[in-house]
């Protein structure tokens, strides 16, 4: 069926059979057993060298599970993370983790910062991405124990670390990467989505109250369209799973053609620019430093070795 | 000076001298030593029976510190919390904790739920407020260890607990109370504030791009004003410190007359309806239940006694 449809569009793309389906709400443990699903088949094509990256709009738990299971976690990374692009005043801000790890150690946050730095450098061409830690206050003394430890450690690494950032400043475009645990990253992403949705709905209601409003609103359609485009996930084209041994791009479940196209373009760019190897190099480069610094930090904080 | 100004306005209110000042960024430990500050003086008036509640727009760390120090933490509560009202589709949603406790145990979340239930019942007259736990997914299996434990325990209490809620659903008006740790509560509150601010700024820019837009936007001013009013903290008039032995209302640092008035009205209502005693009763009522259930839960989860 797909081959026929593709031919009608004049496209000649190879189609590989994948008879199984992973439902959007299926637990990861089930999903991992569906070895004939398109996710597994695609991941195996990469393993076999027949593909360089996977793009999926499916069940994100399954995407992470299959990526970890089929490709393995990158050396130097303890826990892979989901990244996500949020709209900000000056373009976008890259946030990680947005849901893979509900709780994290300071060392996970440090690794997220290194991965975010490399990804934003490669995807947006920024030389020294500004990196911030999400916290409940901008002072270094704010946050959980893990955030405070990560703050101290990040100050000593070769990153453009600008300190803690509070939720209201994330969208002002003053930083390029926001590092956080997957629980609060999810709250930030979903909460922001919810507020944007409510405001746009409220505007729609208010602007169709009477004839004058309707006419005036009609004149403003181009302006509203520009606002909507700025807060639209379709523009951002998927977000990477970082910390696994190949390139996996996760698109929104509601993605239409434009978002999928942007996801594929991002996957292509990440594979060509050797995302995984570049993260590996950054970790090796920072690794000595990280170990040395975290040992020193652990001593300073009277922690048992291995905690920090 | 104040007495003179009040007389000119025809108001005869007692003024009590408070020569010290707590700065907005002053650490709590310093603030607690400024015994002649208005915050301390006001708290002591309540202790002496000369006042029934305190309203402050000051340093929120100091507000919490002075309330805990001068009045004590309520029996049955381990950690007091900051509450906050967020705008939602059908009025508002009450969120706690929004910043006092960066990390929490399951037992803290359970106590927050009981306090939120009583506060929303008294302040909004709702009989069975719908209570949800903030999480990174609506399934019971989502969230941190603490959220999962609290979810199980809350299902067994005499509360209208509706389960977990994700950030995007908070603003839809389907729940009345959202329970969370102070870190993610702060992220939810501040993140939402940031998104609302960016969208309104973006609209303002887009609607003044050219003459047609400006004219059309002028005709829509009443509609925009209604939208702005809905997302404006001024309407909500302060939020309570819950879990201390007297009534303390914390207003936004940027509060103008309307927000302060609403804060005073809320304090009056909470003192008259015996907020603290009502929370005490709810805890006593639920206490036996909570202890019995958490012991059972602890056994079920193979936890040491006292962990849950």
Coordinates of C-alpha atoms in Angstrom, one line a residue:
Chain A
X1 CA 0.0 0.0 0.0
X2 CA 2.7 2.5 1.0
X3 CA 4.9 1.7 -2.0
X4 CA 1.9 2.3 -4.3
X5 CA 1.1 5.6 -2.6
X6 CA 4.7 6.7 -2.8
X7 CA 4.9 5.9 -6.5
X8 CA 1.8 8.0 -7.1
X9 CA 3.6 10.9 -5.5
X10 CA 6.6 10.2 -7.7
X11 CA 8.7 9.3 -4.8
X12 CA 10.9 6.2 -4.8
X13 CA 11.7 5.4 -1.2
X14 CA 12.5 1.9 0.2
X15 CA 9.7 0.6 2.4
X16 CA 10.5 -2.1 5.0
X17 CA 7.7 -4.3 6.4
X18 CA 6.8 -3.8 10.1
X19 CA 3.5 -5.6 10.9
X20 CA 3.3 -4.9 14.7
X21 CA 1.9 -1.7 16.3
X22 CA 2.9 -0.1 19.6
X23 CA -0.1 1.7 21.0
X24 CA 0.4 5.3 22.4
X25 CA -0.6 4.2 25.9
X26 CA 1.2 0.8 25.9
X27 CA 3.6 0.2 28.8
X28 CA 7.3 0.2 27.8
X29 CA 7.7 -3.5 29.0
X30 CA 5.1 -4.6 26.4
X31 CA 6.4 -2.3 23.7
X32 CA 9.9 -3.8 24.0
X33 CA 8.5 -7.2 23.1
X34 CA 6.9 -6.0 19.9
X35 CA 10.0 -6.7 17.8
X36 CA 8.2 -6.4 14.5
X37 CA 7.0 -2.8 15.3
X38 CA 8.2 0.0 13.0
X39 CA 10.2 1.4 16.0
X40 CA 12.2 -1.9 16.4
X41 CA 12.6 -2.5 12.7
X42 CA 13.9 1.1 12.2
X43 CA 16.3 0.8 15.1
X44 CA 17.6 -2.4 13.7
X45 CA 18.2 -0.8 10.3
X46 CA 20.5 1.6 12.0
X47 CA 22.3 -1.2 13.8
X48 CA 22.8 -3.0 10.5
X49 CA 24.1 0.2 8.9
X50 CA 21.2 0.6 6.5
X51 CA 20.0 3.8 8.1
X52 CA 21.7 6.6 10.1
X53 CA 18.9 7.9 12.3
X54 CA 15.3 7.2 13.4
X55 CA 12.4 9.7 13.5
X56 CA 9.2 8.7 15.4
X57 CA 6.0 10.3 16.4
X58 CA 5.0 7.4 18.6
X59 CA 4.8 6.4 22.2
X60 CA 7.7 8.3 23.8
X61 CA 8.3 5.8 26.6
X62 CA 8.7 3.1 23.9
X63 CA 11.0 5.4 21.9
X64 CA 13.3 5.8 24.8
X65 CA 13.1 2.1 25.7
X66 CA 13.8 0.8 22.2
X67 CA 16.7 3.4 21.7
X68 CA 18.3 2.2 25.0
X69 CA 17.7 -1.4 24.4
X70 CA 18.7 -1.7 20.7
X71 CA 21.5 0.8 20.7
X72 CA 22.7 1.0 24.3
X73 CA 23.4 4.0 26.5
X74 CA 26.4 6.1 25.5
X75 CA 29.6 5.5 27.5
X76 CA 29.9 8.3 30.1
X77 CA 26.2 8.8 30.4
X78 CA 24.2 7.2 33.3
X79 CA 20.8 8.2 32.2
X80 CA 19.6 9.3 28.7
X81 CA 17.3 12.3 28.5
X82 CA 14.5 13.7 26.4
X83 CA 15.2 17.2 25.0
X84 CA 12.6 19.6 23.9
X85 CA 12.5 23.0 22.2
X86 CA 10.3 25.7 23.8
X87 CA 9.5 29.0 22.1
X88 CA 11.2 32.0 23.6
X89 CA 11.4 35.7 22.9
X90 CA 14.5 35.3 20.7
X91 CA 13.8 32.0 18.9
X92 CA 13.8 28.9 21.1
X93 CA 15.2 27.4 24.2
X94 CA 16.3 23.8 24.5
X95 CA 15.2 22.1 27.7
X96 CA 16.3 18.7 29.0
X97 CA 15.2 16.4 30.7
X98 CA 11.5 16.8 29.8
X99 CA 10.3 13.5 31.1
X100 CA 12.6 10.5 31.0
X101 CA 13.9 10.8 34.6
X102 CA 11.5 11.9 37.3
X103 CA 14.3 12.1 39.8
X104 CA 18.0 12.8 39.1
X105 CA 21.3 13.0 40.9
X106 CA 23.6 16.0 40.5
X107 CA 25.8 13.9 38.1
X108 CA 22.8 13.4 35.8
X109 CA 22.2 17.1 35.6
X110 CA 25.8 17.7 34.8
X111 CA 25.7 15.2 32.0
X112 CA 22.5 16.8 30.7
X113 CA 24.3 20.1 30.6
X114 CA 27.1 18.6 28.5
X115 CA 24.7 16.9 26.1
X116 CA 22.5 20.1 25.8
X117 CA 25.6 22.1 25.0
X118 CA 26.7 19.8 22.2
X119 CA 23.2 19.5 20.7
X120 CA 22.4 23.2 20.6
X121 CA 25.9 23.9 19.2
X122 CA 25.3 21.4 16.4
X123 CA 21.6 22.1 15.7
X124 CA 21.7 25.9 15.9
X125 CA 25.3 26.7 15.3
X126 CA 25.8 28.5 18.6
X127 CA 29.4 28.6 19.7
X128 CA 29.0 28.9 23.4
X129 CA 25.3 28.1 24.2
X130 CA 24.2 29.8 27.5
X131 CA 23.3 27.1 29.9
X132 CA 21.1 27.5 33.0
X133 CA 19.8 25.2 35.7
X134 CA 16.1 25.4 36.4
X135 CA 15.4 26.2 40.0
X136 CA 12.9 27.8 42.4
X137 CA 15.0 31.0 42.6
X138 CA 17.9 32.5 40.8
X139 CA 20.3 32.5 43.8
X140 CA 22.8 29.7 44.0
X141 CA 21.4 28.8 47.4
X142 CA 18.0 27.9 45.9
X143 CA 16.8 24.4 44.8
X144 CA 17.0 20.8 45.8
X145 CA 20.2 19.3 47.1
X146 CA 20.9 17.9 43.6
X147 CA 20.4 21.3 41.9
X148 CA 22.7 23.0 44.4
X149 CA 25.4 20.4 43.9
X150 CA 25.1 20.6 40.1
X151 CA 25.3 24.4 40.3
X152 CA 28.6 24.3 42.1
X153 CA 30.0 21.6 39.8
X154 CA 28.9 23.3 36.6
X155 CA 30.6 26.6 37.6
X156 CA 33.9 24.7 37.4
X157 CA 33.4 23.1 33.9
X158 CA 34.3 24.4 30.5
X159 CA 30.7 25.4 29.7
X160 CA 29.0 28.8 29.4
X161 CA 27.0 28.2 32.6
X162 CA 25.0 31.3 33.7
X163 CA 23.6 29.9 36.9
X164 CA 20.0 29.2 38.1
X165 CA 16.9 30.3 36.2
X166 CA 13.4 30.6 37.5
X167 CA 10.4 29.5 35.4
X168 CA 9.3 33.0 34.4
X169 CA 12.7 33.8 32.9
X170 CA 12.9 30.7 30.7
X171 CA 10.9 32.2 27.9
X172 CA 12.7 35.6 27.8
X173 CA 15.4 34.2 25.5
X174 CA 18.3 35.0 27.7
X175 CA 19.5 31.4 27.8
X176 CA 19.8 28.6 25.2
X177 CA 19.8 25.5 27.3
X178 CA 17.8 24.8 30.5
X179 CA 18.8 21.8 32.5
X180 CA 16.4 20.1 34.9
X181 CA 15.0 16.8 36.2
X182 CA 12.3 15.2 34.0
X183 CA 9.5 15.9 36.5
X184 CA 9.9 19.7 36.6
X185 CA 10.9 19.8 33.0
X186 CA 7.6 18.1 32.1
X187 CA 5.8 20.6 34.4
X188 CA 7.5 23.5 32.7
X189 CA 6.7 22.2 29.2
X190 CA 3.2 21.1 29.8
X191 CA 2.3 24.0 32.1
X192 CA 3.5 26.5 29.5
X193 CA 1.5 24.6 26.8
X194 CA -1.6 24.8 29.0
X195 CA -1.3 28.5 29.7
X196 CA -0.7 29.3 26.0
X197 CA -3.8 27.2 25.0
X198 CA -6.0 28.9 27.6
X199 CA -4.9 32.4 26.6
X200 CA -5.5 31.7 22.9
X201 CA -8.9 30.1 23.6
X202 CA -9.8 33.1 25.8
X203 CA -8.8 35.5 23.1
X204 CA -10.9 33.6 20.5
X205 CA -14.0 33.7 22.8
X206 CA -13.5 37.4 23.6
X207 CA -12.9 38.4 20.0
X208 CA -16.1 36.8 18.7
X209 CA -18.4 38.4 21.3
X210 CA -19.9 41.0 19.0
X211 CA -19.8 42.2 15.4
X212 CA -17.3 45.0 16.0
X213 CA -14.9 42.6 17.7
X214 CA -15.3 40.1 14.9
X215 CA -14.6 42.6 12.2
X216 CA -11.6 44.0 14.1
X217 CA -10.3 40.5 14.8
X218 CA -10.6 39.7 11.1
X219 CA -8.3 42.6 10.3
X220 CA -5.8 41.2 12.8
X221 CA -5.8 37.6 11.5
X222 CA -2.2 38.0 10.1
X223 CA -0.9 39.3 13.4
X224 CA -2.7 36.4 15.3
X225 CA -1.3 33.9 12.9
X226 CA 2.2 35.2 13.5
X227 CA 1.7 34.9 17.3
X228 CA 0.3 31.4 16.9
X229 CA 3.2 30.3 14.7
X230 CA 5.6 31.5 17.4
X231 CA 4.1 29.2 20.1
X232 CA 3.5 26.3 17.7
X233 CA 5.4 23.1 18.2
X234 CA 5.1 22.3 14.5
X235 CA 7.9 24.8 13.8
X236 CA 10.4 23.1 16.1
X237 CA 10.4 19.7 14.4
X238 CA 11.0 17.1 17.0
X239 CA 13.4 16.7 19.9
X240 CA 16.3 14.3 20.4
X241 CA 16.8 11.4 22.7
X242 CA 20.2 12.3 24.1
X243 CA 22.7 9.8 25.6
X244 CA 22.0 6.8 23.4
X245 CA 24.4 5.4 20.8
X246 CA 22.6 6.5 17.7
X247 CA 20.4 9.4 16.5
X248 CA 16.7 9.2 17.6
X249 CA 14.3 12.1 17.0
X250 CA 11.0 12.1 18.8
X251 CA 8.2 14.1 17.2
X252 CA 5.0 15.2 18.9
X253 CA 2.1 12.7 18.6
X254 CA 0.0 15.4 16.9
X255 CA 2.6 16.2 14.3
X256 CA 1.5 17.1 10.8
X257 CA 3.6 17.1 7.6
X258 CA 5.6 20.2 8.5
X259 CA 6.7 18.9 12.0
X260 CA 7.6 15.5 10.6
X261 CA 9.6 17.2 7.7
X262 CA 11.4 19.3 10.3
X263 CA 12.1 16.2 12.4
X264 CA 13.6 14.4 9.4
X265 CA 15.8 17.4 8.5
X266 CA 17.0 17.6 12.2
X267 CA 17.8 13.8 12.2
X268 CA 19.7 14.3 8.9
X269 CA 21.7 17.2 10.3
X270 CA 22.5 15.4 13.6
X271 CA 23.6 12.2 11.9
X272 CA 25.8 14.2 9.4
X273 CA 27.4 16.2 12.2
X274 CA 28.1 13.1 14.3
X275 CA 26.0 14.1 17.4
X276 CA 26.8 10.9 19.3
X277 CA 30.6 11.1 18.7
X278 CA 30.6 14.8 19.6
X279 CA 28.9 14.2 22.9
X280 CA 31.4 11.4 23.5
X281 CA 34.3 13.8 22.8
X282 CA 32.8 16.5 25.1
X283 CA 32.4 13.9 27.9
X284 CA 35.9 12.7 27.5
X285 CA 37.2 16.2 27.5
X286 CA 35.2 17.1 30.5
X287 CA 35.4 13.7 32.1
X288 CA 38.8 14.1 33.8
X289 CA 37.7 17.5 34.9
X290 CA 34.3 16.3 36.1
X291 CA 35.8 13.4 38.1
X292 CA 38.4 15.7 39.6
X293 CA 35.9 18.4 40.4
X294 CA 33.2 16.1 41.8
X295 CA 35.7 14.4 44.0
X296 CA 36.7 17.7 45.3
X297 CA 33.1 18.8 45.7
X298 CA 32.2 15.5 47.4
X299 CA 35.0 16.1 49.9
X300 CA 33.9 19.7 50.4
X301 CA 30.3 18.6 51.1
X302 CA 31.4 15.7 53.3
X303 CA 29.5 13.3 51.0
X304 CA 30.3 9.7 50.6
X305 CA 32.2 9.0 47.4
X306 CA 29.8 8.2 44.5
X307 CA 26.9 10.4 45.8
X308 CA 27.8 13.5 43.9
Chain B
X1 CA 3.2 60.5 59.2
X2 CA 0.9 57.6 58.6
X3 CA -1.6 58.8 61.2
X4 CA -1.7 62.2 59.5
X5 CA -2.3 60.7 56.1
X6 CA -5.0 58.4 57.4
X7 CA -6.8 61.3 59.0
X8 CA -6.7 63.2 55.7
X9 CA -8.5 60.2 54.2
X10 CA -11.0 60.3 57.0
X11 CA -9.9 56.9 58.2
X12 CA -9.2 56.3 61.9
X13 CA -7.0 53.2 62.1
X14 CA -4.6 52.4 64.9
X15 CA -0.9 52.7 63.7
X16 CA 1.7 50.7 65.6
X17 CA 5.4 51.8 65.4
X18 CA 7.8 49.4 63.6
X19 CA 11.1 51.2 62.9
X20 CA 13.0 48.3 61.3
X21 CA 12.9 47.2 57.7
X22 CA 13.3 43.7 56.1
X23 CA 14.7 44.0 52.6
X24 CA 13.1 41.9 49.9
X25 CA 16.3 39.9 49.3
X26 CA 17.4 39.6 52.9
X27 CA 18.1 36.1 54.1
X28 CA 15.6 34.6 56.5
X29 CA 18.2 34.3 59.3
X30 CA 18.8 38.0 59.2
X31 CA 15.1 38.8 58.9
X32 CA 14.3 36.8 62.0
X33 CA 16.6 39.1 64.1
X34 CA 14.8 42.3 63.0
X35 CA 12.3 42.1 65.9
X36 CA 11.2 45.7 65.3
X37 CA 10.1 45.1 61.7
X38 CA 6.4 45.5 60.8
X39 CA 6.3 41.8 60.2
X40 CA 7.4 40.9 63.7
X41 CA 5.4 43.7 65.3
X42 CA 2.2 42.5 63.4
X43 CA 2.8 38.9 64.3
X44 CA 3.2 39.8 68.0
X45 CA -0.1 41.8 67.9
X46 CA -1.8 38.5 66.9
X47 CA 0.0 36.7 69.7
X48 CA -1.2 39.4 72.2
X49 CA -4.8 39.1 70.9
X50 CA -4.8 42.6 69.5
X51 CA -5.1 41.4 65.9
X52 CA -6.5 38.3 64.2
X53 CA -4.4 38.0 61.1
X54 CA -1.5 39.5 59.2
X55 CA -1.3 40.6 55.6
X56 CA 2.1 41.2 54.1
X57 CA 3.5 42.1 50.6
X58 CA 7.1 41.6 51.8
X59 CA 9.9 39.1 51.6
X60 CA 8.2 35.7 51.4
X61 CA 11.0 33.8 53.0
X62 CA 10.8 36.2 56.0
X63 CA 6.9 35.9 56.0
X64 CA 7.2 32.1 56.4
X65 CA 10.1 32.4 58.9
X66 CA 8.3 34.9 61.2
X67 CA 5.0 33.0 61.0
X68 CA 6.7 29.7 62.0
X69 CA 8.9 31.3 64.6
X70 CA 6.3 33.6 66.3
X71 CA 3.3 31.4 66.0
X72 CA 4.6 27.9 65.7
X73 CA 3.8 25.1 63.3
X74 CA 0.3 23.6 63.6
X75 CA 0.1 20.3 65.4
X76 CA -0.2 17.5 62.9
X77 CA 1.7 19.4 60.2
X78 CA 5.4 18.7 59.6
X79 CA 6.1 21.4 57.1
X80 CA 3.9 24.5 56.4
X81 CA 3.3 25.5 52.8
X82 CA 2.8 28.5 50.6
X83 CA -0.5 28.4 48.6
X84 CA -1.2 30.3 45.5
X85 CA -4.2 31.0 43.2
X86 CA -3.6 30.5 39.5
X87 CA -6.1 31.6 36.9
X88 CA -8.0 28.7 35.2
X89 CA -10.8 28.4 32.6
X90 CA -13.5 28.4 35.3
X91 CA -12.2 30.8 37.9
X92 CA -9.1 29.8 39.7
X93 CA -7.1 26.8 40.9
X94 CA -5.3 26.7 44.3
X95 CA -1.8 25.3 44.2
X96 CA 0.4 24.3 47.2
X97 CA 3.2 24.2 47.9
X98 CA 4.5 26.9 45.6
X99 CA 8.0 27.4 47.1
X100 CA 8.4 26.7 50.8
X101 CA 9.7 23.1 50.5
X102 CA 11.9 22.3 47.5
X103 CA 11.8 18.6 48.5
X104 CA 8.9 16.8 50.2
X105 CA 8.0 13.4 51.6
X106 CA 4.7 11.7 50.7
X107 CA 3.4 12.6 54.2
X108 CA 4.0 16.3 53.4
X109 CA 2.0 16.0 50.2
X110 CA -0.9 14.3 52.1
X111 CA -0.9 17.1 54.6
X112 CA -0.9 19.7 51.8
X113 CA -3.9 18.0 50.3
X114 CA -5.9 18.3 53.6
X115 CA -4.9 21.9 54.1
X116 CA -5.8 22.8 50.5
X117 CA -9.2 21.1 50.9
X118 CA -10.0 23.2 54.0
X119 CA -8.7 26.4 52.5
X120 CA -10.6 26.2 49.2
X121 CA -13.7 25.0 51.1
X122 CA -13.6 28.1 53.4
X123 CA -12.4 30.7 50.8
X124 CA -14.6 29.7 47.8
X125 CA -17.4 27.8 49.6
X126 CA -16.8 24.6 47.6
X127 CA -18.2 21.6 49.4
X128 CA -16.0 18.9 48.0
X129 CA -13.0 20.6 46.2
X130 CA -11.5 18.4 43.5
X131 CA -7.9 17.6 44.5
X132 CA -5.2 16.5 42.2
X133 CA -1.5 15.6 42.5
X134 CA 0.8 17.4 40.0
X135 CA 2.8 14.8 38.1
X136 CA 4.6 14.1 34.8
X137 CA 1.7 12.0 33.6
X138 CA -1.9 11.3 34.6
X139 CA -1.4 7.6 35.2
X140 CA -1.0 6.5 38.9
X141 CA 2.3 5.0 37.9
X142 CA 3.9 8.3 36.9
X143 CA 5.9 10.6 39.1
X144 CA 8.6 10.5 41.8
X145 CA 8.5 7.9 44.6
X146 CA 6.9 10.4 46.9
X147 CA 4.1 11.3 44.4
X148 CA 3.3 7.6 43.8
X149 CA 3.1 7.0 47.5
X150 CA 0.9 10.0 48.1
X151 CA -1.3 9.0 45.3
X152 CA -2.0 5.7 46.9
X153 CA -2.6 7.2 50.3
X154 CA -4.8 10.0 49.1
X155 CA -7.1 7.5 47.4
X156 CA -7.9 6.1 50.8
X157 CA -8.7 9.3 52.6
X158 CA -12.0 11.2 52.9
X159 CA -11.1 13.7 50.2
X160 CA -12.4 14.3 46.7
X161 CA -9.1 13.1 45.2
X162 CA -9.2 12.8 41.4
X163 CA -5.7 11.5 40.8
X164 CA -2.6 12.8 39.0
X165 CA -2.7 15.9 36.8
X166 CA -0.2 17.0 34.1
X167 CA 0.8 20.7 33.8
X168 CA -1.2 21.3 30.6
X169 CA -4.5 20.3 32.3
X170 CA -4.0 22.5 35.4
X171 CA -5.4 25.6 33.7
X172 CA -8.5 23.9 32.3
X173 CA -10.5 24.3 35.4
X174 CA -11.2 20.6 36.0
X175 CA -9.7 20.6 39.5
X176 CA -9.8 23.1 42.4
X177 CA -6.6 22.1 44.3
X178 CA -3.3 21.0 42.9
X179 CA -0.8 19.5 45.4
X180 CA 2.9 19.4 44.7
X181 CA 6.4 20.0 46.1
X182 CA 7.5 23.6 46.3
X183 CA 10.1 23.2 43.5
X184 CA 7.7 22.0 40.8
X185 CA 4.9 24.3 42.2
X186 CA 7.3 27.2 41.7
X187 CA 8.1 26.0 38.2
X188 CA 4.4 25.7 37.3
X189 CA 3.5 29.2 38.7
X190 CA 6.5 31.1 37.4
X191 CA 6.6 29.2 34.0
X192 CA 2.9 30.0 33.5
X193 CA 3.6 33.7 34.4
X194 CA 6.4 33.8 31.9
X195 CA 4.4 32.3 29.0
X196 CA 1.5 34.6 29.7
X197 CA 3.8 37.6 29.7
X198 CA 5.6 36.6 26.5
X199 CA 2.3 36.0 24.6
X200 CA 0.8 39.4 25.8
X201 CA 4.1 41.1 24.8
X202 CA 4.1 39.4 21.4
X203 CA 0.5 40.4 20.8
X204 CA 1.3 44.0 21.8
X205 CA 4.2 44.1 19.3
X206 CA 2.2 42.4 16.5
X207 CA -0.8 44.7 17.0
X208 CA 1.1 47.9 16.7
X209 CA 3.0 46.9 13.5
X210 CA 0.9 49.1 11.1
X211 CA -2.0 51.5 11.1
X212 CA -4.7 48.9 10.3
X213 CA -3.5 46.7 13.1
X214 CA -3.4 49.7 15.5
X215 CA -7.0 50.7 14.6
X216 CA -8.3 47.2 14.8
X217 CA -6.5 46.6 18.1
X218 CA -8.0 49.9 19.5
X219 CA -11.5 48.5 18.8
X220 CA -10.5 45.4 20.7
X221 CA -9.2 47.1 23.8
X222 CA -12.2 46.0 26.0
X223 CA -11.7 42.4 24.9
X224 CA -8.0 42.5 25.6
X225 CA -8.6 44.1 29.0
X226 CA -10.9 41.2 29.9
X227 CA -8.2 38.7 28.9
X228 CA -5.6 40.6 30.8
X229 CA -7.8 40.8 33.9
X230 CA -8.3 37.0 33.8
X231 CA -4.5 36.4 34.0
X232 CA -3.8 39.2 36.5
X233 CA -2.6 38.3 40.0
X234 CA -4.3 41.5 41.3
X235 CA -7.7 39.8 41.2
X236 CA -6.6 37.0 43.4
X237 CA -5.6 39.0 46.4
X238 CA -2.9 37.1 48.2
X239 CA -2.3 33.6 49.2
X240 CA -2.1 31.9 52.6
X241 CA 0.7 30.4 54.5
X242 CA -0.9 27.2 55.6
X243 CA 0.2 25.0 58.6
X244 CA 1.0 27.7 61.1
X245 CA -1.0 28.6 64.2
X246 CA -2.5 31.9 63.0
X247 CA -3.7 33.5 59.7
X248 CA -1.0 34.9 57.5
X249 CA -1.7 36.2 53.9
X250 CA 1.2 36.8 51.6
X251 CA 0.5 39.3 48.8
X252 CA 2.6 39.7 45.6
X253 CA 5.5 42.1 46.0
X254 CA 4.1 44.2 43.1
X255 CA 0.7 44.4 44.7
X256 CA -1.3 47.6 44.1
X257 CA -4.3 48.8 46.1
X258 CA -6.8 46.3 44.7
X259 CA -4.6 43.3 45.4
X260 CA -3.9 44.5 49.0
X261 CA -7.6 45.1 49.5
X262 CA -8.4 41.6 48.3
X263 CA -5.7 40.2 50.6
X264 CA -7.2 42.0 53.6
X265 CA -10.6 40.7 52.8
X266 CA -9.3 37.2 52.5
X267 CA -7.5 37.5 55.8
X268 CA -10.7 38.7 57.4
X269 CA -12.7 35.8 56.0
X270 CA -10.1 33.2 57.0
X271 CA -9.9 34.6 60.6
X272 CA -13.7 34.7 60.9
X273 CA -14.1 31.2 59.6
X274 CA -11.4 29.8 61.9
X275 CA -9.1 28.5 59.2
X276 CA -6.5 27.1 61.6
X277 CA -9.0 25.3 63.8
X278 CA -10.7 23.9 60.8
X279 CA -7.4 22.5 59.5
X280 CA -6.8 21.1 63.0
X281 CA -10.2 19.3 63.0
X282 CA -9.6 17.9 59.5
X283 CA -6.2 16.6 60.5
X284 CA -7.7 15.0 63.7
X285 CA -10.5 13.5 61.7
X286 CA -8.2 12.2 59.1
X287 CA -5.4 11.6 61.5
X288 CA -6.4 8.1 62.7
X289 CA -7.2 7.3 59.2
X290 CA -3.9 8.7 57.9
X291 CA -1.9 6.8 60.5
X292 CA -3.8 3.6 59.9
X293 CA -3.5 3.9 56.1
X294 CA 0.1 5.0 56.0
X295 CA 1.1 2.1 58.3
X296 CA -0.7 -0.2 56.0
X297 CA 0.9 1.5 53.0
X298 CA 4.3 1.3 54.6
X299 CA 3.9 -2.4 55.2
X300 CA 2.6 -2.9 51.6
X301 CA 5.6 -1.0 50.2
X302 CA 8.1 -2.7 52.6
X303 CA 9.2 0.6 54.0
X304 CA 10.6 1.2 57.4
X305 CA 8.0 2.8 59.7
X306 CA 8.2 6.6 59.6
X307 CA 9.4 6.8 56.0
X308 CA 5.9 7.1 54.5

